[in-house]
mmCIF file of C-alpha atoms in Angstrom:
data_model
loop_
_atom_site.group_PDB
_atom_site.id
_atom_site.type_symbol
_atom_site.label_atom_id
_atom_site.label_comp_id
_atom_site.label_asym_id
_atom_site.label_seq_id
_atom_site.Cartn_x
_atom_site.Cartn_y
_atom_site.Cartn_z
ATOM 1 C CA MET A 517 -33.171 50.803 53.636
ATOM 2 C CA ARG A 518 -30.239 49.728 51.486
ATOM 3 C CA ILE A 519 -27.509 48.378 53.410
ATOM 4 C CA ASN A 520 -24.151 48.494 52.051
ATOM 5 C CA ARG A 521 -22.184 45.383 52.707
ATOM 6 C CA PRO A 522 -18.227 45.944 53.291
ATOM 7 C CA ALA A 523 -16.448 44.527 50.128
ATOM 8 C CA ARG A 524 -14.885 41.154 50.663
ATOM 9 C CA PRO A 525 -11.294 41.037 50.319
ATOM 10 C CA SER A 526 -10.280 39.036 47.064
ATOM 11 C CA ARG A 527 -8.618 35.598 47.688
ATOM 12 C CA ARG A 528 -5.474 36.789 46.407
ATOM 13 C CA SER A 529 -5.431 39.673 48.908
ATOM 14 C CA ALA A 530 -6.411 37.153 51.860
ATOM 15 C CA LEU A 531 -3.386 34.943 51.067
ATOM 16 C CA LEU A 532 -1.159 37.884 50.938
ATOM 17 C CA GLY A 533 -2.178 39.099 54.165
ATOM 18 C CA VAL A 534 -1.891 35.812 55.568
ATOM 19 C CA ALA A 535 1.627 35.730 54.100
ATOM 20 C CA ALA A 536 2.619 39.074 55.547
ATOM 21 C CA ALA A 537 1.294 38.168 58.965
ATOM 22 C CA ALA A 538 3.442 34.984 58.819
ATOM 23 C CA GLY A 539 6.600 37.298 58.079
ATOM 24 C CA LEU A 540 6.722 35.614 54.486
ATOM 25 C CA SER A 541 7.581 37.503 51.436
ATOM 26 C CA ALA A 542 4.587 37.861 49.185
ATOM 27 C CA ALA A 543 6.663 36.982 46.222
ATOM 28 C CA VAL A 544 6.338 33.348 47.025
ATOM 29 C CA ILE A 545 2.445 33.425 46.823
ATOM 30 C CA THR A 546 1.516 32.533 43.245
ATOM 31 C CA LEU A 547 -1.924 31.630 42.218
ATOM 32 C CA PRO A 548 -3.005 29.708 39.361
ATOM 33 C CA GLY A 549 -3.445 31.710 36.352
ATOM 34 C CA THR A 550 -1.539 34.759 38.018
ATOM 35 C CA ALA A 551 1.872 34.056 36.606
ATOM 36 C CA GLY A 552 3.596 36.262 33.895
ATOM 37 C CA ALA A 553 3.793 33.298 31.307
ATOM 38 C CA ALA A 554 1.553 30.397 31.146
ATOM 39 C CA PRO A 555 3.220 27.318 32.039
ATOM 40 C CA HIS A 556 4.334 25.087 29.479
ATOM 41 C CA HIS A 557 2.033 21.697 28.978
ATOM 42 C CA PRO A 558 3.888 19.281 26.482
ATOM 43 C CA VAL A 559 1.567 18.320 23.703
ATOM 44 C CA ARG A 560 0.618 14.660 23.344
ATOM 45 C CA PRO A 561 0.148 14.065 19.465
ATOM 46 C CA THR A 562 -1.727 11.101 18.324
ATOM 47 C CA ILE A 563 0.593 8.610 17.146
ATOM 48 C CA VAL A 564 -0.819 6.882 13.834
ATOM 49 C CA LEU A 565 1.152 3.544 12.801
ATOM 50 C CA GLU A 566 0.940 2.150 9.364
ATOM 51 C CA HIS A 567 2.224 -1.150 8.600
ATOM 52 C CA GLY A 568 3.747 -2.663 5.664
ATOM 53 C CA ALA A 569 3.406 -5.705 3.186
ATOM 54 C CA PHE A 570 3.480 -9.306 4.667
ATOM 55 C CA ALA A 571 2.216 -7.727 8.061
ATOM 56 C CA ASP A 572 -1.037 -6.432 9.677
ATOM 57 C CA ALA A 573 -1.706 -3.950 12.482
ATOM 58 C CA ALA A 574 -0.814 -6.448 15.156
ATOM 59 C CA SER A 575 2.756 -6.221 14.109
ATOM 60 C CA TRP A 576 2.762 -2.937 16.028
ATOM 61 C CA ASP A 577 1.222 -4.386 19.481
ATOM 62 C CA GLY A 578 4.493 -4.217 21.499
ATOM 63 C CA VAL A 579 4.904 -0.576 20.249
ATOM 64 C CA VAL A 580 1.161 0.191 20.845
ATOM 65 C CA SER A 581 1.407 -0.784 24.450
ATOM 66 C CA ARG A 582 4.465 0.971 25.320
ATOM 67 C CA LEU A 583 3.021 4.375 23.792
ATOM 68 C CA GLN A 584 -0.290 3.926 25.499
ATOM 69 C CA ARG A 585 1.551 3.315 28.852
ATOM 70 C CA ALA A 586 3.463 6.576 28.296
ATOM 71 C CA GLY A 587 0.214 8.388 27.736
ATOM 72 C CA TYR A 588 -0.024 8.757 23.967
ATOM 73 C CA PRO A 589 -3.263 8.351 21.939
ATOM 74 C CA VAL A 590 -2.443 5.550 19.374
ATOM 75 C CA VAL A 591 -4.221 4.479 16.153
ATOM 76 C CA SER A 592 -2.739 1.370 14.235
ATOM 77 C CA ALA A 593 -4.230 1.528 10.912
ATOM 78 C CA ALA A 594 -5.120 -1.211 8.628
ATOM 79 C CA ASN A 595 -3.130 -0.881 5.150
ATOM 80 C CA PRO A 596 -5.049 -2.159 2.068
ATOM 81 C CA LEU A 597 -1.640 -2.948 0.276
ATOM 82 C CA ARG A 598 -3.252 -2.083 -2.922
ATOM 83 C CA GLY A 599 -0.827 0.798 -4.099
ATOM 84 C CA PRO A 600 0.473 3.810 -3.052
ATOM 85 C CA ALA A 601 -2.414 6.260 -4.459
ATOM 86 C CA THR A 602 -5.075 3.968 -3.076
ATOM 87 C CA ASP A 603 -3.643 3.269 0.271
ATOM 88 C CA ALA A 604 -2.477 7.022 0.873
ATOM 89 C CA ALA A 605 -6.240 8.150 0.317
ATOM 90 C CA TYR A 606 -7.377 5.502 2.746
ATOM 91 C CA LEU A 607 -4.797 6.635 5.402
ATOM 92 C CA ARG A 608 -5.770 10.375 4.771
ATOM 93 C CA SER A 609 -9.423 9.417 5.673
ATOM 94 C CA VAL A 610 -8.173 7.915 8.809
ATOM 95 C CA LEU A 611 -6.036 11.197 9.606
ATOM 96 C CA ASP A 612 -9.375 13.159 8.893
ATOM 97 C CA HIS A 613 -10.841 11.698 11.912
ATOM 98 C CA VAL A 614 -8.226 12.322 14.259
ATOM 99 C CA ASP A 615 -8.079 15.650 16.497
ATOM 100 C CA GLY A 616 -4.850 17.552 17.050
ATOM 101 C CA PRO A 617 -1.303 17.175 15.748
ATOM 102 C CA VAL A 618 -0.241 13.641 14.470
ATOM 103 C CA VAL A 619 3.201 11.593 14.358
ATOM 104 C CA LEU A 620 2.858 9.441 11.437
ATOM 105 C CA VAL A 621 4.988 6.142 11.546
ATOM 106 C CA GLY A 622 5.466 3.699 8.420
ATOM 107 C CA HIS A 623 7.073 0.267 8.422
ATOM 108 C CA SER A 624 8.378 -0.899 5.039
ATOM 109 C CA TYR A 625 6.061 -0.205 2.351
ATOM 110 C CA GLY A 626 4.037 1.666 5.050
ATOM 111 C CA GLY A 627 6.891 4.436 4.540
ATOM 112 C CA THR A 628 5.741 4.800 0.956
ATOM 113 C CA VAL A 629 2.051 5.378 2.058
ATOM 114 C CA ILE A 630 2.968 7.864 4.743
ATOM 115 C CA SER A 631 5.077 9.932 2.324
ATOM 116 C CA GLN A 632 2.252 10.305 0.044
ATOM 117 C CA ALA A 633 -0.670 10.578 2.469
ATOM 118 C CA ALA A 634 1.088 13.338 4.662
ATOM 119 C CA ALA A 635 1.888 15.796 1.878
ATOM 120 C CA GLY A 636 0.135 18.996 1.985
ATOM 121 C CA ILE A 637 -1.251 18.441 5.450
ATOM 122 C CA GLU A 638 1.947 19.566 7.426
ATOM 123 C CA ASP A 639 -0.453 21.604 9.658
ATOM 124 C CA LYS A 640 -1.712 18.393 11.177
ATOM 125 C CA VAL A 641 1.124 15.795 10.622
ATOM 126 C CA LYS A 642 3.961 17.259 12.670
ATOM 127 C CA ALA A 643 6.545 14.412 12.047
ATOM 128 C CA LEU A 644 7.315 11.488 9.930
ATOM 129 C CA VAL A 645 8.853 8.289 11.399
ATOM 130 C CA TYR A 646 10.452 5.554 9.011
ATOM 131 C CA ILE A 647 10.834 2.104 10.513
ATOM 132 C CA ALA A 648 13.008 -0.107 8.113
ATOM 133 C CA ALA A 649 11.043 1.814 5.413
ATOM 134 C CA PHE A 650 11.087 3.129 2.039
ATOM 135 C CA LEU A 651 11.324 7.175 1.863
ATOM 136 C CA PRO A 652 10.826 7.340 -1.930
ATOM 137 C CA ASP A 653 10.804 10.694 -3.959
ATOM 138 C CA THR A 654 8.401 11.499 -6.714
ATOM 139 C CA GLY A 655 8.592 9.086 -9.508
ATOM 140 C CA GLU A 656 10.187 6.105 -7.448
ATOM 141 C CA SER A 657 8.773 2.888 -6.805
ATOM 142 C CA SER A 658 9.370 0.504 -3.712
ATOM 143 C CA ILE A 659 10.599 -2.248 -6.021
ATOM 144 C CA GLY A 660 13.008 0.109 -7.945
ATOM 145 C CA LEU A 661 14.588 1.400 -4.575
ATOM 146 C CA THR A 662 14.811 -2.163 -3.574
ATOM 147 C CA ASN A 663 16.766 -3.037 -6.786
ATOM 148 C CA LYS A 664 18.972 0.053 -6.416
ATOM 149 C CA PHE A 665 21.086 -1.663 -4.079
ATOM 150 C CA PRO A 666 22.415 -5.157 -3.545
ATOM 151 C CA GLY A 667 21.334 -7.095 -0.452
ATOM 152 C CA SER A 668 17.543 -8.096 -0.900
ATOM 153 C CA THR A 669 16.406 -11.669 -1.069
ATOM 154 C CA LEU A 670 12.959 -11.126 -1.244
ATOM 155 C CA GLY A 671 12.420 -12.076 -4.979
ATOM 156 C CA GLU A 672 13.606 -15.447 -4.102
ATOM 157 C CA ALA A 673 11.273 -15.831 -1.125
ATOM 158 C CA VAL A 674 7.957 -14.705 -2.542
ATOM 159 C CA ASP A 675 5.267 -16.636 -4.404
ATOM 160 C CA TYR A 676 2.126 -15.542 -6.481
ATOM 161 C CA THR A 677 0.667 -19.109 -6.402
ATOM 162 C CA LEU A 678 -2.985 -19.337 -5.501
ATOM 163 C CA PRO A 679 -4.546 -22.475 -3.683
ATOM 164 C CA ASP A 680 -5.937 -23.897 -6.958
ATOM 165 C CA GLY A 681 -2.565 -23.736 -8.515
ATOM 166 C CA GLY A 682 -3.386 -20.672 -10.568
ATOM 167 C CA ARG A 683 -1.288 -17.202 -10.651
ATOM 168 C CA GLY A 684 -2.525 -14.469 -8.412
ATOM 169 C CA ALA A 685 -1.668 -10.603 -8.512
ATOM 170 C CA ASP A 686 -0.938 -10.689 -4.981
ATOM 171 C CA VAL A 687 2.814 -11.539 -3.498
ATOM 172 C CA TYR A 688 3.124 -13.151 -0.239
ATOM 173 C CA ILE A 689 6.362 -14.661 1.232
ATOM 174 C CA LYS A 690 6.510 -18.592 1.463
ATOM 175 C CA PRO A 691 5.712 -19.678 4.766
ATOM 176 C CA GLU A 692 8.744 -21.955 5.107
ATOM 177 C CA LEU A 693 10.994 -19.106 4.148
ATOM 178 C CA PHE A 694 8.972 -16.383 6.063
ATOM 179 C CA ARG A 695 11.244 -16.530 9.373
ATOM 180 C CA ASP A 696 14.464 -16.263 7.521
ATOM 181 C CA GLN A 697 13.306 -13.762 5.076
ATOM 182 C CA PHE A 698 11.357 -11.280 7.252
ATOM 183 C CA ALA A 699 11.551 -12.048 10.950
ATOM 184 C CA ALA A 700 15.012 -13.779 11.625
ATOM 185 C CA ASP A 701 15.409 -12.309 15.070
ATOM 186 C CA VAL A 702 11.706 -13.052 15.999
ATOM 187 C CA PRO A 703 11.125 -16.344 18.246
ATOM 188 C CA VAL A 704 10.218 -19.283 16.035
ATOM 189 C CA GLU A 705 6.683 -19.774 17.211
ATOM 190 C CA LYS A 706 5.894 -16.138 16.927
ATOM 191 C CA ALA A 707 7.333 -16.045 13.427
ATOM 192 C CA ARG A 708 5.126 -19.109 12.591
ATOM 193 C CA LEU A 709 2.001 -17.117 13.529
ATOM 194 C CA MET A 710 3.180 -14.041 11.673
ATOM 195 C CA ALA A 711 3.754 -16.172 8.505
ATOM 196 C CA ALA A 712 0.158 -17.814 8.630
ATOM 197 C CA GLY A 713 -1.394 -14.267 9.195
ATOM 198 C CA GLN A 714 0.734 -12.261 6.631
ATOM 199 C CA ARG A 715 -1.021 -9.765 4.512
ATOM 200 C CA PRO A 716 -0.095 -10.132 0.870
ATOM 201 C CA ILE A 717 0.512 -6.865 -1.041
ATOM 202 C CA ALA A 718 -0.710 -6.423 -4.854
ATOM 203 C CA ALA A 719 2.448 -6.879 -7.185
ATOM 204 C CA ALA A 720 1.378 -3.563 -8.874
ATOM 205 C CA ALA A 721 1.746 -1.714 -5.493
ATOM 206 C CA LEU A 722 5.638 -2.180 -5.495
ATOM 207 C CA GLU A 723 5.812 -1.070 -8.871
ATOM 208 C CA GLU A 724 3.726 1.780 -8.716
ATOM 209 C CA LYS A 725 5.434 5.317 -8.602
ATOM 210 C CA SER A 726 4.960 7.830 -5.959
ATOM 211 C CA THR A 727 3.441 11.103 -6.553
ATOM 212 C CA GLN A 728 4.330 12.973 -3.494
ATOM 213 C CA ALA A 729 7.316 13.124 -0.912
ATOM 214 C CA ALA A 730 6.213 14.553 2.320
ATOM 215 C CA TRP A 731 9.595 14.258 3.896
ATOM 216 C CA LYS A 732 10.801 17.261 1.848
ATOM 217 C CA THR A 733 8.712 19.296 4.140
ATOM 218 C CA ILE A 734 8.046 17.537 7.278
ATOM 219 C CA PRO A 735 10.726 16.592 9.943
ATOM 220 C CA SER A 736 11.559 12.889 9.847
ATOM 221 C CA TRP A 737 13.189 10.240 11.773
ATOM 222 C CA SER A 738 14.522 6.767 10.444
ATOM 223 C CA LEU A 739 15.293 3.569 12.164
ATOM 224 C CA VAL A 740 17.659 1.463 9.709
ATOM 225 C CA THR A 741 17.908 -2.375 10.103
ATOM 226 C CA THR A 742 21.291 -3.680 9.353
ATOM 227 C CA GLU A 743 20.150 -7.363 9.070
ATOM 228 C CA ASP A 744 17.286 -6.506 6.843
ATOM 229 C CA ARG A 745 16.676 -8.953 3.941
ATOM 230 C CA ASN A 746 13.790 -7.163 2.521
ATOM 231 C CA ILE A 747 15.180 -3.397 2.052
ATOM 232 C CA PRO A 748 18.869 -3.336 1.648
ATOM 233 C CA VAL A 749 20.622 -1.608 4.404
ATOM 234 C CA ALA A 750 22.496 0.462 1.804
ATOM 235 C CA ALA A 751 18.950 1.576 0.198
ATOM 236 C CA GLN A 752 17.631 2.566 3.884
ATOM 237 C CA ARG A 753 20.736 4.548 4.708
ATOM 238 C CA TYR A 754 20.634 6.358 1.166
ATOM 239 C CA MET A 755 17.061 7.236 1.513
ATOM 240 C CA SER A 756 17.368 8.312 5.244
ATOM 241 C CA ALA A 757 20.492 10.637 4.356
ATOM 242 C CA ARG A 758 18.468 12.185 1.188
ATOM 243 C CA ALA A 759 15.647 12.967 3.329
ATOM 244 C CA LYS A 760 18.025 14.386 5.964
ATOM 245 C CA ALA A 761 16.163 12.187 8.480
ATOM 246 C CA ARG A 762 17.414 11.851 12.114
ATOM 247 C CA THR A 763 18.580 8.414 11.754
ATOM 248 C CA THR A 764 19.510 5.514 14.316
ATOM 249 C CA THR A 765 20.794 2.084 13.186
ATOM 250 C CA ILE A 766 20.076 -1.160 15.023
ATOM 251 C CA ASP A 767 21.151 -4.747 14.405
ATOM 252 C CA ALA A 768 17.674 -6.217 13.623
ATOM 253 C CA SER A 769 15.720 -7.942 11.060
ATOM 254 C CA HIS A 770 12.958 -6.435 8.944
ATOM 255 C CA ALA A 771 10.457 -7.042 11.628
ATOM 256 C CA VAL A 772 12.069 -4.730 13.958
ATOM 257 C CA SER A 773 8.698 -3.630 15.316
ATOM 258 C CA VAL A 774 8.004 -7.125 16.500
ATOM 259 C CA SER A 775 11.673 -8.042 17.624
ATOM 260 C CA HIS A 776 12.694 -4.730 19.096
ATOM 261 C CA PRO A 777 9.532 -2.789 20.073
ATOM 262 C CA GLU A 778 11.361 -0.952 22.829
ATOM 263 C CA ALA A 779 13.939 0.726 20.322
ATOM 264 C CA VAL A 780 10.918 1.471 17.994
ATOM 265 C CA THR A 781 8.922 3.146 20.497
ATOM 266 C CA ARG A 782 12.031 5.281 21.588
ATOM 267 C CA ILE A 783 12.404 6.942 18.095
ATOM 268 C CA VAL A 784 8.746 7.461 17.923
ATOM 269 C CA GLU A 785 8.845 9.129 21.167
ATOM 270 C CA GLN A 786 12.034 11.259 19.893
ATOM 271 C CA ALA A 787 9.869 12.529 17.322
ATOM 272 C CA ALA A 788 6.697 12.997 19.465
ATOM 273 C CA ARG A 789 8.533 15.399 22.089
ATOM 274 C CA THR A 790 9.258 17.870 19.216
ATOM 275 C CA VAL A 791 5.606 18.633 18.693
ATOM 276 C CA ARG A 792 4.407 21.832 20.355
#
């Protein structure tokens, strides 16, 4: 003989009954997933950081730690510093292994690289952030943009000499001039370590012309450094205005990610919060 059990009230019905018995309005009872519109959960994009010449991935350490504490996944990529085409292709291979949306950040020559690497992948790269960086247009080079405006003393501070006295194809800043040229607002001991560990860049990389300008199609932010002796402040302002980047100015040296990591983190988070 089959026994038909009485239907059990649903969890929602039971809760509504309790509310009614307590003299409460049923309107105050909302179960997960039953609201008319799904709650908004902010997207946490991955922040991918690209360093520039005469630096390495460690130059982002202060920024990385702050972004991680804020809950962002972060990748501090190694830049080969061989040329925009080669370096952009390498960065694209890094981006290919990142799931979800990306905020791409470039410092100095790293701005040239991200401008090329992000072109055509607007579905993945949602924002570009330029930190004391180049924002080249198609057909422009890093050295050409540097020389377009007065103010850079980099040419007087670099060398190509190899340990055996020969001439090399790579450019580095003379260690004794590194702090004044690159990191004037960084503590002396820290600047000394940065000089010893600097990554030289191929001279040809600074002369190679860009073939893509992703800032034309991807929203951009820019941090302009007024005490910069590598990229003239006038050049930074010109490129940022041309790109219609949301621009912030700071009194800092070229090594702003080391000397003012909190300011760099702030502008990166501004860009990240726009990702939906």
